[in-house]
mmCIF file of C-alpha atoms in Angstrom:
data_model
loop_
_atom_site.group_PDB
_atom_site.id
_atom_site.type_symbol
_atom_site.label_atom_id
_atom_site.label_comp_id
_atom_site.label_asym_id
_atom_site.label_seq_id
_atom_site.Cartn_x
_atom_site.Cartn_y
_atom_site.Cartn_z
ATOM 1 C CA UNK A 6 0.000 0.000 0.000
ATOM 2 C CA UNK A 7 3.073 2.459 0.617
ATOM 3 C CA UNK A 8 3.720 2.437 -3.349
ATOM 4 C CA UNK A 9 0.013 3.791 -3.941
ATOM 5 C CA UNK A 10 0.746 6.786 -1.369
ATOM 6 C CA UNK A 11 4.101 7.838 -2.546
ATOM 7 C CA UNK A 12 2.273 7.518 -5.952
ATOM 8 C CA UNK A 13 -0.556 10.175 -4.706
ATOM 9 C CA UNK A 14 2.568 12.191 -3.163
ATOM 10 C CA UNK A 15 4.307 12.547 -6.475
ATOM 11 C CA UNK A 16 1.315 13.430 -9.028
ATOM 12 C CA UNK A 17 -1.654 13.987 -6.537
ATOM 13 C CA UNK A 18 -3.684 11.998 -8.331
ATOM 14 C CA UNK A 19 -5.623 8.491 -7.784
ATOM 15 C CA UNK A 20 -8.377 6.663 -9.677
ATOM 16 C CA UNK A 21 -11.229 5.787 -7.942
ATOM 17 C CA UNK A 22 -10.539 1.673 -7.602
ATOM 18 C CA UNK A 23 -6.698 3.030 -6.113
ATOM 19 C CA UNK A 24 -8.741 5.387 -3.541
ATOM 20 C CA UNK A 25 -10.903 2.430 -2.581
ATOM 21 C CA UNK A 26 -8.003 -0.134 -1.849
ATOM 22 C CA UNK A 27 -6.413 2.302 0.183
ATOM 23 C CA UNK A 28 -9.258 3.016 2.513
ATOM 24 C CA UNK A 29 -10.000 -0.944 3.080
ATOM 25 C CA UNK A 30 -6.123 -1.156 3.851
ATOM 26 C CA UNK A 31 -6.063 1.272 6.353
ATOM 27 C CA UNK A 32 -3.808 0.094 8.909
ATOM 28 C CA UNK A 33 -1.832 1.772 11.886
ATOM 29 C CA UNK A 34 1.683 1.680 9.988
ATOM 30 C CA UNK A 35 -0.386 2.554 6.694
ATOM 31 C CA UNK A 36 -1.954 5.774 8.105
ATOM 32 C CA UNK A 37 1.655 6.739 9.941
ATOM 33 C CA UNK A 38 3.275 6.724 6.324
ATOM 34 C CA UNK A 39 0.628 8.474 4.958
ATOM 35 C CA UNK A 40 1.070 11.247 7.656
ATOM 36 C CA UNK A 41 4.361 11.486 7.707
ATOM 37 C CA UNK A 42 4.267 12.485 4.199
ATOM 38 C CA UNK A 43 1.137 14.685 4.403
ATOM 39 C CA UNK A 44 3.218 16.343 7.343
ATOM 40 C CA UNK A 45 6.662 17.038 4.723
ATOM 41 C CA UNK A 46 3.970 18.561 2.092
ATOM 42 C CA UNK A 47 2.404 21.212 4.720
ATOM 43 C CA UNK A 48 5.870 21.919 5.722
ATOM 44 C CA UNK A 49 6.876 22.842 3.055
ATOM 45 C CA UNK A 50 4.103 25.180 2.261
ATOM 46 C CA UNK A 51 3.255 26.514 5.506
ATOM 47 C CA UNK A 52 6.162 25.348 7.673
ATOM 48 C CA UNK A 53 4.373 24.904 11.540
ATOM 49 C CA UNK A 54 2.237 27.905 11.098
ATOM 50 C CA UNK A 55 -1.631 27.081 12.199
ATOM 51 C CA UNK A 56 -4.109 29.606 11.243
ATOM 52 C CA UNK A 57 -7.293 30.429 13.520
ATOM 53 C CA UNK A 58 -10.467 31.507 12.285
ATOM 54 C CA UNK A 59 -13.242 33.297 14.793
ATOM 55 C CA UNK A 60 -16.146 31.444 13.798
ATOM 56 C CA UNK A 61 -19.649 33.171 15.275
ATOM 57 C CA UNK A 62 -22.445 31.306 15.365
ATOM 58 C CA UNK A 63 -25.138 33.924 14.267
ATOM 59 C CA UNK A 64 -28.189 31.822 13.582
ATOM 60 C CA UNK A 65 -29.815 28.279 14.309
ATOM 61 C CA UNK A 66 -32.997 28.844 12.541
ATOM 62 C CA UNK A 67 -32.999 27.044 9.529
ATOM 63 C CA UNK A 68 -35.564 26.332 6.469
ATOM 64 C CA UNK A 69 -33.666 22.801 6.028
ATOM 65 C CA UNK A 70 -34.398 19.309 7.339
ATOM 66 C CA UNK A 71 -31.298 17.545 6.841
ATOM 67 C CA UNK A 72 -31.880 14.336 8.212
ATOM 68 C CA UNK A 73 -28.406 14.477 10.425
ATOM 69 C CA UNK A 74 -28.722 17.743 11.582
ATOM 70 C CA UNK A 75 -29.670 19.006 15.309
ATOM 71 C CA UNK A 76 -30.892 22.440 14.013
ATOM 72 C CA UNK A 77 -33.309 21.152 11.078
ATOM 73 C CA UNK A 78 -36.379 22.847 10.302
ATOM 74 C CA UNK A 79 -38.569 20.053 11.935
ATOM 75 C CA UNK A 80 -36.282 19.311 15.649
ATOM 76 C CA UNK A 81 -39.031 21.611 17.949
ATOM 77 C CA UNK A 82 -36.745 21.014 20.727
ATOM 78 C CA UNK A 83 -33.872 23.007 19.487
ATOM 79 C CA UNK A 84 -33.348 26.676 21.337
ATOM 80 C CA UNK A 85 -33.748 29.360 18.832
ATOM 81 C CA UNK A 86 -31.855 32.276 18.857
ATOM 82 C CA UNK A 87 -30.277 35.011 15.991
ATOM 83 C CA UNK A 88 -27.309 37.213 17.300
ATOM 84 C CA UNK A 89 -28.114 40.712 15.855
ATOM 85 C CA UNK A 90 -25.964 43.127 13.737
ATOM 86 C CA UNK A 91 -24.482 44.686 16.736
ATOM 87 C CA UNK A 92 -23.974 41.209 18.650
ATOM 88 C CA UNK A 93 -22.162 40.148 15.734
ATOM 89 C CA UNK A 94 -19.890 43.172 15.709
ATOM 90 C CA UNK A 95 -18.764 42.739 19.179
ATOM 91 C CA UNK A 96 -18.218 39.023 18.406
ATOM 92 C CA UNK A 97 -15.630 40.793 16.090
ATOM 93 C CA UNK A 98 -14.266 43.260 18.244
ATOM 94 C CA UNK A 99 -13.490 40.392 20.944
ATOM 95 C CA UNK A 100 -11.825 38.700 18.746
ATOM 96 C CA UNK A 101 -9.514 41.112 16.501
ATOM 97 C CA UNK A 102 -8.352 42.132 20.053
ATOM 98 C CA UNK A 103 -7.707 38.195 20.791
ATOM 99 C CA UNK A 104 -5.402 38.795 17.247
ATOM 100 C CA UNK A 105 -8.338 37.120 14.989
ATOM 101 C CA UNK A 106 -7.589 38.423 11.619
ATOM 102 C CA UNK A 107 -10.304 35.830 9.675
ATOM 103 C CA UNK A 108 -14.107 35.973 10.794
ATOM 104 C CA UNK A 109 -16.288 32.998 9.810
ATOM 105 C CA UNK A 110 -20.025 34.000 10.057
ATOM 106 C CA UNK A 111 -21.731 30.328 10.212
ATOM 107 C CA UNK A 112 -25.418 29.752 10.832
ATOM 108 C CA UNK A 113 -27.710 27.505 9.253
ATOM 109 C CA UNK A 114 -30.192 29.024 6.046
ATOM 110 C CA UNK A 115 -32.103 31.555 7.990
ATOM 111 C CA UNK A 116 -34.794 33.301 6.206
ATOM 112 C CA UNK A 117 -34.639 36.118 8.063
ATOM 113 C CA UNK A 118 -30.807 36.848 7.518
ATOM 114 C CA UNK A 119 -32.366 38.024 4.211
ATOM 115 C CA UNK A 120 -29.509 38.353 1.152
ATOM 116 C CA UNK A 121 -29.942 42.647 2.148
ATOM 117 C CA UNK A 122 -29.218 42.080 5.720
ATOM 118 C CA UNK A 123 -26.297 39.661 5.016
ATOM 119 C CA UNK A 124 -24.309 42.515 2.420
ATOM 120 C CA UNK A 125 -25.112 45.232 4.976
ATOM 121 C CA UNK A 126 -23.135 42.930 7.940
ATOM 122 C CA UNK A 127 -20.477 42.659 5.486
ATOM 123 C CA UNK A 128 -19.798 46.081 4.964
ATOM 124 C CA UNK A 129 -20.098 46.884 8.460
ATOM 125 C CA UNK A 130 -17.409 44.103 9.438
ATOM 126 C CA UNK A 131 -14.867 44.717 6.358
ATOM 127 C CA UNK A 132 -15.693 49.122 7.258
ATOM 128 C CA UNK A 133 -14.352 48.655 10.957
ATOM 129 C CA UNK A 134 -12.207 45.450 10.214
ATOM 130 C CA UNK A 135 -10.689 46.298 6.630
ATOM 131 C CA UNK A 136 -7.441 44.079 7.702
ATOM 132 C CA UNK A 137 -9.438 41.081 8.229
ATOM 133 C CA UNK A 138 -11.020 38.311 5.679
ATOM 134 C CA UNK A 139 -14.516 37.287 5.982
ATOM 135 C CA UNK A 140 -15.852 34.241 5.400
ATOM 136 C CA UNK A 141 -19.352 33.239 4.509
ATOM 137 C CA UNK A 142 -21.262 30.183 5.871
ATOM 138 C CA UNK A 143 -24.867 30.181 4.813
ATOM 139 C CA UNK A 144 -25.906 27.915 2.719
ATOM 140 C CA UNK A 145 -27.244 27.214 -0.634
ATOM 141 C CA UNK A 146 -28.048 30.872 -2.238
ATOM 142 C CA UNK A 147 -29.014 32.180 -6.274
ATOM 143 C CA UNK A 148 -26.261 33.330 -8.092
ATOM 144 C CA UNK A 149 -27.087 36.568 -7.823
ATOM 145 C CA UNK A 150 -26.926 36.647 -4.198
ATOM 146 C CA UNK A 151 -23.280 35.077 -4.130
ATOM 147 C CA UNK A 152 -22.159 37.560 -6.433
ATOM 148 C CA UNK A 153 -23.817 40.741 -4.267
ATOM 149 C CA UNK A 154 -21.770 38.830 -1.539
ATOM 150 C CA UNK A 155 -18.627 38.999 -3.097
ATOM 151 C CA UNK A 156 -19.455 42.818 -4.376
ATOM 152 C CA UNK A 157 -20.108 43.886 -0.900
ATOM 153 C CA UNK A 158 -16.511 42.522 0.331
ATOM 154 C CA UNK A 159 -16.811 38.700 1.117
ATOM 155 C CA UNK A 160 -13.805 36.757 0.816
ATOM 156 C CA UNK A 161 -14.110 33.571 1.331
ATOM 157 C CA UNK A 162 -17.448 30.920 1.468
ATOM 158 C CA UNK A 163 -17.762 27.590 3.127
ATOM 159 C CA UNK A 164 -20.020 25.473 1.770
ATOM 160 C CA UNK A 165 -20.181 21.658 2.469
ATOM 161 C CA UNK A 166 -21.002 19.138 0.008
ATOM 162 C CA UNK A 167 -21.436 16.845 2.902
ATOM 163 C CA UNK A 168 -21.515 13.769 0.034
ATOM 164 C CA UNK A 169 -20.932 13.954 -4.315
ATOM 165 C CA UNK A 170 -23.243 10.958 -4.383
ATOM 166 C CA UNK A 171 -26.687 11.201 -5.770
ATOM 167 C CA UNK A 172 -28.448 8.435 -4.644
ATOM 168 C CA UNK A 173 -25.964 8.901 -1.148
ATOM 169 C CA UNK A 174 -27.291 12.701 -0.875
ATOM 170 C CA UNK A 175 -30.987 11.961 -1.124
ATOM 171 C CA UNK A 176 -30.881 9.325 2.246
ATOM 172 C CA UNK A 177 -29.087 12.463 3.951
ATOM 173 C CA UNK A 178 -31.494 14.916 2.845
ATOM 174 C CA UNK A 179 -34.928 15.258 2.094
ATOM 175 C CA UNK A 180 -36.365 15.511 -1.538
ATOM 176 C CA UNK A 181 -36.280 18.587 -2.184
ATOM 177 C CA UNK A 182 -32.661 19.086 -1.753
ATOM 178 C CA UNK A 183 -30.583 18.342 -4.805
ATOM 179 C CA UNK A 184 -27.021 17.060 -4.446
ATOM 180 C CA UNK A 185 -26.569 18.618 -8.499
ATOM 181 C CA UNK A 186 -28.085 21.761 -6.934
ATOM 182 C CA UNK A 187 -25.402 21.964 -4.133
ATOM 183 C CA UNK A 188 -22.455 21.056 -6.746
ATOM 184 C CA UNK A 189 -23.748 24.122 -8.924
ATOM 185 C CA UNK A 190 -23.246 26.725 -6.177
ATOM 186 C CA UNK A 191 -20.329 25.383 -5.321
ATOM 187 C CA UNK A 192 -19.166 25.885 -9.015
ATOM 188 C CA UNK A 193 -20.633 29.327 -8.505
ATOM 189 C CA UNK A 194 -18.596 30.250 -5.871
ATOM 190 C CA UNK A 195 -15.543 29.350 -7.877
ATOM 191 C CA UNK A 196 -16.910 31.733 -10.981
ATOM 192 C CA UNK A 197 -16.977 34.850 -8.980
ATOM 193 C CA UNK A 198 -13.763 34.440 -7.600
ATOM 194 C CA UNK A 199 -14.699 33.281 -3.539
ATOM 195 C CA UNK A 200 -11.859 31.274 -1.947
ATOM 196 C CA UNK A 201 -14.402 28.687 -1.764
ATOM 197 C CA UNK A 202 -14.275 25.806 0.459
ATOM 198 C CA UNK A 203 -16.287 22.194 0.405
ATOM 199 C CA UNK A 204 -16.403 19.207 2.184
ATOM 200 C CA UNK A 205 -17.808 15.902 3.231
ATOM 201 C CA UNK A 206 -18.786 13.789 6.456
ATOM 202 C CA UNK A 207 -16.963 10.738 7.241
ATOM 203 C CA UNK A 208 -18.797 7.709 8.837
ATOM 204 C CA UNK A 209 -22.188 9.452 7.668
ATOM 205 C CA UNK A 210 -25.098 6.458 7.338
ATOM 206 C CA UNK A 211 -24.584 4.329 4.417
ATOM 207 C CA UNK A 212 -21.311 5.649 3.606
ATOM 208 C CA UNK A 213 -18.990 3.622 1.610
ATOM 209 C CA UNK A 214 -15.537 3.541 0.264
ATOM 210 C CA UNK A 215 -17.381 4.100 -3.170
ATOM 211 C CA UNK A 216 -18.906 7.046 -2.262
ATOM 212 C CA UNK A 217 -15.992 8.789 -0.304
ATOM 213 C CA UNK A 218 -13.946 7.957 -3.443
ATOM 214 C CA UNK A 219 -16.589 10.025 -5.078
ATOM 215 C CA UNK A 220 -16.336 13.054 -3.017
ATOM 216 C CA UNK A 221 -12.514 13.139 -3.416
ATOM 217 C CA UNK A 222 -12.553 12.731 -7.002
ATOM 218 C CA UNK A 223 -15.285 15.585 -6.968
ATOM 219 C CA UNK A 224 -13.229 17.503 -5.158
ATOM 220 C CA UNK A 225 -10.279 17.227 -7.670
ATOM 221 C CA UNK A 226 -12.938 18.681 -10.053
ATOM 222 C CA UNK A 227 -13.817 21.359 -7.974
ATOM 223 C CA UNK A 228 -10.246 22.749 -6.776
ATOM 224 C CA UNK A 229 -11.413 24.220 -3.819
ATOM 225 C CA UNK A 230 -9.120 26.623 -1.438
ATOM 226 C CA UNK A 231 -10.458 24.760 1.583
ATOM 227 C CA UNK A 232 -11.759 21.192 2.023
ATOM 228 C CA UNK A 233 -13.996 20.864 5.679
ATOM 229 C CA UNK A 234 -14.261 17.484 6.585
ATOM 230 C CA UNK A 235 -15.110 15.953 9.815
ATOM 231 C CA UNK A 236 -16.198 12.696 11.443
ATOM 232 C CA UNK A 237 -20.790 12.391 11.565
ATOM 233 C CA UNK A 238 -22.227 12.698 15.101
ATOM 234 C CA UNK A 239 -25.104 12.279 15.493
ATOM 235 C CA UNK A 240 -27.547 14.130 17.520
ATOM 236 C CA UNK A 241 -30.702 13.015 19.413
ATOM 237 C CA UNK A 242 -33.317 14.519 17.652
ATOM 238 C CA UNK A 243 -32.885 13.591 14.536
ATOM 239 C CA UNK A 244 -33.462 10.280 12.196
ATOM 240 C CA UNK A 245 -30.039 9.347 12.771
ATOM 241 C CA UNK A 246 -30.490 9.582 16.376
ATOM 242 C CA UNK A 247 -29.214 5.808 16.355
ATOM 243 C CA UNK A 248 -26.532 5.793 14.192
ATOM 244 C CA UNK A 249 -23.050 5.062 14.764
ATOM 245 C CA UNK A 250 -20.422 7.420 15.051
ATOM 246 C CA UNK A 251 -18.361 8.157 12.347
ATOM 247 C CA UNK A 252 -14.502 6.760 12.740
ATOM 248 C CA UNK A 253 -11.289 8.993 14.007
ATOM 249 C CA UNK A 254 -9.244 7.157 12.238
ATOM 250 C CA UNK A 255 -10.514 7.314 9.271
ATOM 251 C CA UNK A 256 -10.916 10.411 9.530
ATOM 252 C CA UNK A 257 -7.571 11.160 9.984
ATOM 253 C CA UNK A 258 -6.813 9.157 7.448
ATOM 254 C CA UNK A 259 -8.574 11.469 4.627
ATOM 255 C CA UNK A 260 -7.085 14.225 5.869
ATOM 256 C CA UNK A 261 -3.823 12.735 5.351
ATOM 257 C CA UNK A 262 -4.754 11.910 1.664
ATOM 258 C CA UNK A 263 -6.197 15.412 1.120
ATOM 259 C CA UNK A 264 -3.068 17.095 2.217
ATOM 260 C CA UNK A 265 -1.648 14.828 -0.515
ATOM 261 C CA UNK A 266 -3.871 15.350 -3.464
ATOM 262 C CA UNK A 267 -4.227 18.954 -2.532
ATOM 263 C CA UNK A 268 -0.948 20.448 -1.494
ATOM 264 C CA UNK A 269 -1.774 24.473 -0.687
ATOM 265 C CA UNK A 270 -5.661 23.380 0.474
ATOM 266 C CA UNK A 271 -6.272 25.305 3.641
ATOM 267 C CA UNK A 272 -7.646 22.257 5.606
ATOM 268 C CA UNK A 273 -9.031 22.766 9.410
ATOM 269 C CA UNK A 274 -9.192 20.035 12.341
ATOM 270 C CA UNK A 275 -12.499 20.201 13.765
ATOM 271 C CA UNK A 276 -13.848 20.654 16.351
ATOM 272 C CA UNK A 277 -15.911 17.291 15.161
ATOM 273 C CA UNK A 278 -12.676 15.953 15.602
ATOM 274 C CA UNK A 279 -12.220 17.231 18.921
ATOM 275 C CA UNK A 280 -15.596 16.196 20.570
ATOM 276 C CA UNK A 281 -14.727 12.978 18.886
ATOM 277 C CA UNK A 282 -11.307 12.318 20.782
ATOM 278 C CA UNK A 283 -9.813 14.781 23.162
ATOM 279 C CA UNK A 284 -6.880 15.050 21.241
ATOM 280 C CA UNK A 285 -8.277 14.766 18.374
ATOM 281 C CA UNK A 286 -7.135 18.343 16.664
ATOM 282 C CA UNK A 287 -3.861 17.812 17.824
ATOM 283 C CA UNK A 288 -3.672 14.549 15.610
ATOM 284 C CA UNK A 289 -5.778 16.389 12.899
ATOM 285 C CA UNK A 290 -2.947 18.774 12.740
ATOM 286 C CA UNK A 291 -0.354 15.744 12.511
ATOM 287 C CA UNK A 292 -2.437 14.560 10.069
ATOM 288 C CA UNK A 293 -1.553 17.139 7.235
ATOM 289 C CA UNK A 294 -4.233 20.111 9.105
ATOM 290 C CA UNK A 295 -3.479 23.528 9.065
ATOM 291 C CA UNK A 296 -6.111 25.287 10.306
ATOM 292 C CA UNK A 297 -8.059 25.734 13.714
ATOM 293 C CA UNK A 298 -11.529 27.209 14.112
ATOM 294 C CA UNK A 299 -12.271 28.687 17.935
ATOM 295 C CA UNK A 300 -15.782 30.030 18.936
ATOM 296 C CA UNK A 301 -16.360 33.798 19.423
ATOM 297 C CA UNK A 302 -19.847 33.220 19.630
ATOM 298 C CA UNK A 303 -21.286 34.469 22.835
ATOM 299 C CA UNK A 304 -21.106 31.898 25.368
ATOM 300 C CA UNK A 305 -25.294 32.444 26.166
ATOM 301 C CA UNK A 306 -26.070 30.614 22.909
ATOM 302 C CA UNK A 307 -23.097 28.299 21.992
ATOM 303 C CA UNK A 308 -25.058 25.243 23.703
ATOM 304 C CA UNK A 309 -28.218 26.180 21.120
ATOM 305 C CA UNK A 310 -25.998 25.954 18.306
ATOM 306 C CA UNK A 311 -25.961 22.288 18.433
ATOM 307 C CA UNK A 312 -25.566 20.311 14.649
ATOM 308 C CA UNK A 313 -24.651 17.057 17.026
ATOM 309 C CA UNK A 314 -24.323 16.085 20.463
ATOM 310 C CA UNK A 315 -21.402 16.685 22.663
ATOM 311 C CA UNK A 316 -19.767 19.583 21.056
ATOM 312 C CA UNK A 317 -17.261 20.724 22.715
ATOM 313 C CA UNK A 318 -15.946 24.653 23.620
ATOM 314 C CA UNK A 319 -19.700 25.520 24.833
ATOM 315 C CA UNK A 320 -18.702 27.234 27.533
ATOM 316 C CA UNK A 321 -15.297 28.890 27.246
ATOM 317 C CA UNK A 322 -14.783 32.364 27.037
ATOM 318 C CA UNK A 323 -13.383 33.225 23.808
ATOM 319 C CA UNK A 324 -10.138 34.028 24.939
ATOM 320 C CA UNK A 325 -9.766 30.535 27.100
ATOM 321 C CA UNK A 326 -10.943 29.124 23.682
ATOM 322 C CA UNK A 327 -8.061 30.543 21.682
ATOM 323 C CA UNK A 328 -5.287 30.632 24.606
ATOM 324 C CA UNK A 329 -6.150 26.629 24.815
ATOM 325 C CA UNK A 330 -5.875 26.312 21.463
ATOM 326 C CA UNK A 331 -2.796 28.018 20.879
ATOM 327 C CA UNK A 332 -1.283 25.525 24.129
ATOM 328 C CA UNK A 333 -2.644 22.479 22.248
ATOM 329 C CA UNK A 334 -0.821 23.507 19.395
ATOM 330 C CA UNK A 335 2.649 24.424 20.967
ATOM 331 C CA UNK A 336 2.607 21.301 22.655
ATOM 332 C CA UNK A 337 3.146 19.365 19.043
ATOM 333 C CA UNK A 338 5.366 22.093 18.062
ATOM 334 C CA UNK A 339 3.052 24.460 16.126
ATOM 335 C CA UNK A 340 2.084 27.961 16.076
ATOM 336 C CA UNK A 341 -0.973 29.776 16.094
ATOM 337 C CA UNK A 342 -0.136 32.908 13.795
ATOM 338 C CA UNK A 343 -2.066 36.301 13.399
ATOM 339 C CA UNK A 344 -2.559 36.213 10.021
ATOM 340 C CA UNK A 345 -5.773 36.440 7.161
ATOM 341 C CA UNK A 346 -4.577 33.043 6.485
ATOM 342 C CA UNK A 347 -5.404 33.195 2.795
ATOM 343 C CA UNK A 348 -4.806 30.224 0.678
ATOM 344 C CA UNK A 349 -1.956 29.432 -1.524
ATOM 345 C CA UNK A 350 -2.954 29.827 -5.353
#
């Protein structure tokens, strides 16, 4: 199995039976190769710098019913809340004084954050913030919008693919949600010139090698400046209440092989990964990672903001979230850097 990793190493590039044998060979040795040489390739891009993003939580209404999600449309047990313009701004302010130079404005697809109210939060943030990137988190959107985005002063969007399966996406979602519809926005993204980032459960129900072969070949289409990937948890009111979790390991595992087939990919360790294991960021980061995401979300509503259960960092203080951080990353002999943290082109 070593020869089929060096062979992704040198031309970044498998086929789709090659991607498959190497996930069903996953052993302990296997994935140490494999990380060792995801760990040489971010070196030599990005050396042992780790870049933080201040992600703020600003919404967990949402018009969705994604069958693995804890703030679906249909869960009447979730705790609503929406931050408002001016909580949002102070969200900022904590955190460009905590050295935050990349906001990530997450929530899930809010009707009310209406397309006008999300361009007027933009040019509030990049007006008092004009050193900072901004990334976008919300969700399937017309073209038009995405484009008024990027107009307004949007930098970057994150939008998960979560599976490049059809017939996978359709038992994740319900019908009216179109895995073709979520490829095209991501293509979108790409056309108006977003740093635009995708990504894909791991463990989600009915996964297969197949399919995740399919999301990383997907992905090779795509050429995305980030990849988000994480292992499923599920959450107790949901369909997939029962399911099992999705596996660390292999987890790891992909991130090794995208730090492989995507060299200059800005590529985060989770804080999935982290409810998952305790170190589990640490060894996302020694996986090929180079990017963490802390909370600046106020600490009154970072319980409510709950896509599975356990998440961790619900009740830090944004500056315990990014002084722990930064100790969990000295302690394997990388830095957190003040930075935008843009990607490598």
């Amino acid at each position: 199995m070593n020869e089929l990793i060096d062979k992704l190493a040198q031309t970044q590039l498998l086929t789709k039976e090659e991607i498959v044998l190497l996930i069903n060979g996953i052993t302990p040795q296997l994935s140490e190769y494999l990380f060792s040489k995801a760990r040489k390739v971010r070196e030599n891009y990005y050396g042992k710098d780790v870049y933080v993003r201040g992600l703020i939580e600003f919404t967990n209404y949402c018009k969705n019913d994604c069958y693995y999600c804890g703030i679906r449309k249909s869960n009447k047990n979730a705790c609503r809340y929406r931050l408002t313009p001016e909580e949002i701004m102070e969200c900022c302010r904590t955190g460009y004084d905590l050295g935050f130079r990349t906001f990530v404005l997450q929530g899930g697809e809010d009707p009310e954050y209406s397309d006008e109210k999300i361009i007027e939060l933009i040019w509030a943030i990049k007006k008092d913030f004009p050193d900072c990137a901004l990334t976008l988190s919300v969700g399937e959107r017309m073209y038009e919008a995405y484009a008024a985005f990027f107009g307004a002063g949007a930098d970057r969007y994150l939008l998960r693919h979560e599976t490049a399966a059809p017939e996978h996406y359709r038992r994740l979602h319900p019908p009216k949600m179109s895995c073709e519809d979520r490829k095209k926005a991501l293509f979108n993204l790409k056309k108006l010139g977003f740093q635009t980032g995708a990504g894909f459960m791991v463990g989600s129900p009915w996964q297969t090698p197949e399919y995740i072969a399919e999301d990383l070949l997907f992905l090779k289409k795509l050429q995305p400046d980030m990849i988000g990937i994480g292992p499923f948890l599920p959450h107790h009111d949901t369909p997939f209440a029962e399911m099992g979790k999705g596996s660390l390991e292999l987890t790891l595992f992909l991130l090794g092989m995208l730090r492989l087939l995507f060299p200059k990919v800005l590529l985060p360790a989770t804080t999935a990964l982290g409810t998952i294991a305790p170190d589990g960021r640490e060894r996302g980061i020694l996986a090929g990672a180079n990017v963490v995401m802390p909370n600046l979300s106020p600490v009154s509503v970072r319980k409510k903001y709950e896509l599975y259960d356990n998440k961790i960092c619900t009740g830090d203080e944004s500056a315990q979230c990014r002084s722990c951080l930064e100790g969990r990353m000295k302690s394997i002999g990388y830095n957190i850097v003040v930075s935008r943290g843009d990607a490598l082109r």
